[in-house]
Coordinates of C-alpha atoms in Angstrom, one line a residue:
X1 CA -6.5 -1.7 -16.0
X2 CA -7.1 -2.9 -12.7
X3 CA -6.9 -6.1 -11.1
X4 CA -9.8 -8.3 -10.3
X5 CA -10.5 -10.4 -7.2
X6 CA -8.4 -13.7 -8.0
X7 CA -5.5 -12.0 -10.1
X8 CA -1.8 -12.4 -9.2
X9 CA 0.3 -9.3 -8.4
X10 CA 2.1 -8.2 -11.2
X11 CA 6.0 -8.1 -10.4
X12 CA 7.8 -5.3 -9.4
X13 CA 11.6 -4.5 -8.4
X14 CA 11.8 -0.8 -7.1
X15 CA 13.9 1.3 -5.2
X16 CA 13.3 1.2 -1.5
X17 CA 13.7 4.5 0.6
X18 CA 13.5 3.0 3.9
X19 CA 16.7 0.7 3.8
X20 CA 16.2 -0.1 7.3
X21 CA 13.5 -2.3 5.9
X22 CA 14.6 -4.8 3.0
X23 CA 17.7 -3.1 1.9
X24 CA 18.0 -0.4 -1.2
X25 CA 16.0 -2.5 -3.7
X26 CA 12.9 -4.8 -3.1
X27 CA 11.1 -7.5 -5.5
X28 CA 7.5 -8.5 -5.4
X29 CA 8.8 -12.0 -4.0
X30 CA 11.0 -10.4 -1.3
X31 CA 7.8 -8.4 0.0
X32 CA 5.5 -11.6 0.2
X33 CA 5.1 -13.0 3.6
X34 CA 4.2 -16.4 4.3
X35 CA 0.4 -15.5 4.7
X36 CA 0.3 -12.8 2.1
X37 CA 1.0 -9.3 1.0
X38 CA -0.3 -6.0 1.6
X39 CA 0.8 -3.2 -1.2
X40 CA 0.0 0.1 -0.2
X41 CA 0.0 3.0 -2.7
X42 CA 0.4 6.3 -1.1
X43 CA 2.6 9.3 -0.9
X44 CA 4.0 12.1 1.3
X45 CA 1.7 15.3 0.4
X46 CA -1.7 13.8 0.4
X47 CA -3.5 14.9 3.5
X48 CA -5.9 11.7 3.2
X49 CA -2.5 10.0 3.4
X50 CA -0.7 11.7 6.4
X51 CA -3.5 11.6 8.4
X52 CA -3.6 7.7 8.2
X53 CA 0.1 7.4 8.6
X54 CA -0.4 6.3 12.3
X55 CA -3.1 3.8 11.3
X56 CA -0.5 2.4 8.2
X57 CA 2.3 1.7 10.6
X58 CA 0.0 0.0 12.9
X59 CA -1.6 -1.9 10.2
X60 CA 2.3 -2.8 9.0
X61 CA 3.4 -4.0 12.4
X62 CA -0.1 -6.0 12.6
X63 CA 0.7 -7.9 9.2
X64 CA 4.5 -8.5 10.4
X65 CA 3.1 -10.6 13.2
X66 CA 0.7 -12.6 11.3
X67 CA 3.5 -13.2 8.7
X68 CA 2.0 -10.9 6.2
X69 CA 4.2 -8.3 4.0
X70 CA 3.5 -5.0 3.9
X71 CA 4.9 -2.3 1.4
X72 CA 3.8 1.2 0.7
X73 CA 4.4 2.3 -3.2
X74 CA 4.9 6.1 -4.1
X75 CA 4.0 6.5 -7.6
X76 CA 3.5 10.2 -7.8
X77 CA 5.6 12.1 -10.2
X78 CA 7.8 14.3 -8.1
X79 CA 7.7 17.1 -10.6
X80 CA 3.9 17.5 -9.8
X81 CA 4.7 17.3 -5.9
X82 CA 8.5 17.7 -5.1
X83 CA 7.2 16.2 -1.6
X84 CA 6.8 13.2 -3.2
X85 CA 10.5 12.8 -4.4
X86 CA 12.7 9.9 -3.7
X87 CA 14.6 12.2 -1.1
X88 CA 11.8 13.1 0.7
X89 CA 10.6 9.4 0.7
X90 CA 13.6 9.1 2.7
X91 CA 13.3 11.8 4.8
X92 CA 9.7 10.1 5.9
X93 CA 11.0 6.6 6.2
X94 CA 13.6 7.6 9.2
X95 CA 10.8 8.6 11.0
X96 CA 10.1 5.2 12.2
X97 CA 8.0 4.1 9.5
X98 CA 8.0 0.0 9.9
X99 CA 7.9 -1.4 6.1
X100 CA 9.4 -1.0 2.9
X101 CA 8.9 2.5 1.2
X102 CA 9.3 1.6 -2.4
X103 CA 9.5 4.3 -5.3
X104 CA 7.6 3.4 -8.8
X105 CA 9.6 6.4 -10.6
X106 CA 8.3 5.4 -13.9
X107 CA 4.6 4.6 -12.6
X108 CA 4.7 1.2 -14.2
X109 CA 3.7 -0.5 -11.0
X110 CA 0.6 1.6 -10.3
X111 CA -0.2 1.4 -13.8
X112 CA -0.2 -2.6 -13.6
X113 CA -2.0 -2.6 -10.4
X114 CA -4.8 -0.3 -11.7
X115 CA -4.3 1.9 -8.8
X116 CA -6.0 5.4 -8.8
X117 CA -5.7 7.0 -5.4
X118 CA -3.5 7.6 -2.3
X119 CA -3.9 5.4 -0.2
X120 CA -5.1 2.4 -1.8
X121 CA -4.9 -1.1 -0.4
X122 CA -4.1 -4.6 -2.2
X123 CA -4.4 -7.5 0.0
X124 CA -2.9 -10.9 -1.7
X125 CA -3.2 -14.4 -0.1
X126 CA -0.6 -16.8 0.2
X127 CA -1.2 -18.3 -3.3
X128 CA -0.4 -14.7 -4.6
X129 CA -4.2 -14.0 -5.4
X130 CA -6.0 -10.3 -5.0
X131 CA -8.6 -10.9 -2.2
X132 CA -9.2 -7.2 -1.2
X133 CA -8.7 -4.0 -3.1
X134 CA -9.5 -0.4 -2.0
X135 CA -9.9 1.7 1.4
X136 CA -8.2 0.8 4.6
X137 CA -11.2 2.3 6.5
X138 CA -14.2 4.6 5.9
X139 CA -12.3 7.9 7.2
X140 CA -8.6 8.1 6.0
X141 CA -8.7 11.9 7.2
X142 CA -10.5 11.4 11.0
X143 CA -9.4 8.1 12.9
X144 CA -12.1 9.3 15.2
X145 CA -14.7 8.6 12.8
X146 CA -14.1 5.5 11.6
X147 CA -16.9 3.0 11.6
X148 CA -15.7 0.4 9.4
X149 CA -12.2 -1.1 9.0
X150 CA -12.5 -2.9 5.6
X151 CA -8.6 -3.9 5.4
X152 CA -8.3 -5.1 8.8
X153 CA -11.9 -7.1 8.1
X154 CA -10.3 -8.2 4.7
X155 CA -6.9 -9.5 6.4
X156 CA -9.1 -11.4 9.4
X157 CA -10.9 -13.1 7.2
X158 CA -7.8 -14.2 4.9
X159 CA -6.2 -15.4 8.0
X160 CA -9.2 -17.3 9.0
X161 CA -9.5 -19.0 5.7
X162 CA -12.5 -16.9 4.2
X163 CA -13.2 -14.6 1.6
X164 CA -13.7 -11.0 2.9
X165 CA -17.4 -10.3 2.9
X166 CA -16.8 -6.6 1.1
X167 CA -13.7 -7.5 -1.5
X168 CA -13.7 -4.2 -3.5
X169 CA -14.4 -0.9 -1.9
X170 CA -14.1 2.7 -3.1
X171 CA -10.6 4.0 -2.1
X172 CA -10.8 7.3 -0.4
X173 CA -7.9 9.8 -1.3
X174 CA -6.0 12.2 -3.5
X175 CA -5.5 11.1 -7.1
X176 CA -2.3 9.4 -8.3
X177 CA 0.1 12.3 -9.7
X178 CA 0.7 11.0 -13.1
X179 CA 3.0 11.9 -15.3
X180 CA 2.6 13.4 -18.6
X181 CA 3.2 10.9 -21.3

């Protein structure tokens, strides 16, 4: 199942690897800013995420300046990639990450949102409605090749009280590493 434009965000209450931002646990309601929320499904190992870290950090800071919450959620199975373990999330977080980095250890949140890739972004407005989902931009591996900043355009439209011109884009990245069930 995947969220559709206009849907409300599924609730979560997850462990936070970046305790400097939001404490050891964070809920959906704690994550929301006055003007909305960006939920970024990400991880530590994916080269698309690694190449996007500085842009994600800048986006999180932009969101904070505009009273939009921003959280990263790692839903990958650490048995598939040990680098995605909670301990390694904590190691990454202390390197200056400006947002909460949440651990979806049971992968329930990724399933509820319909997340398929890392990085993948979900933007909710102040009325808790999904207004955008997909990629941050059209070149996650090489910032010098970015031509379209999809998430930035969606946030700008939302802040201006309009719907994004393109509310859904295809994420570019690594697949979520699902647990065998």
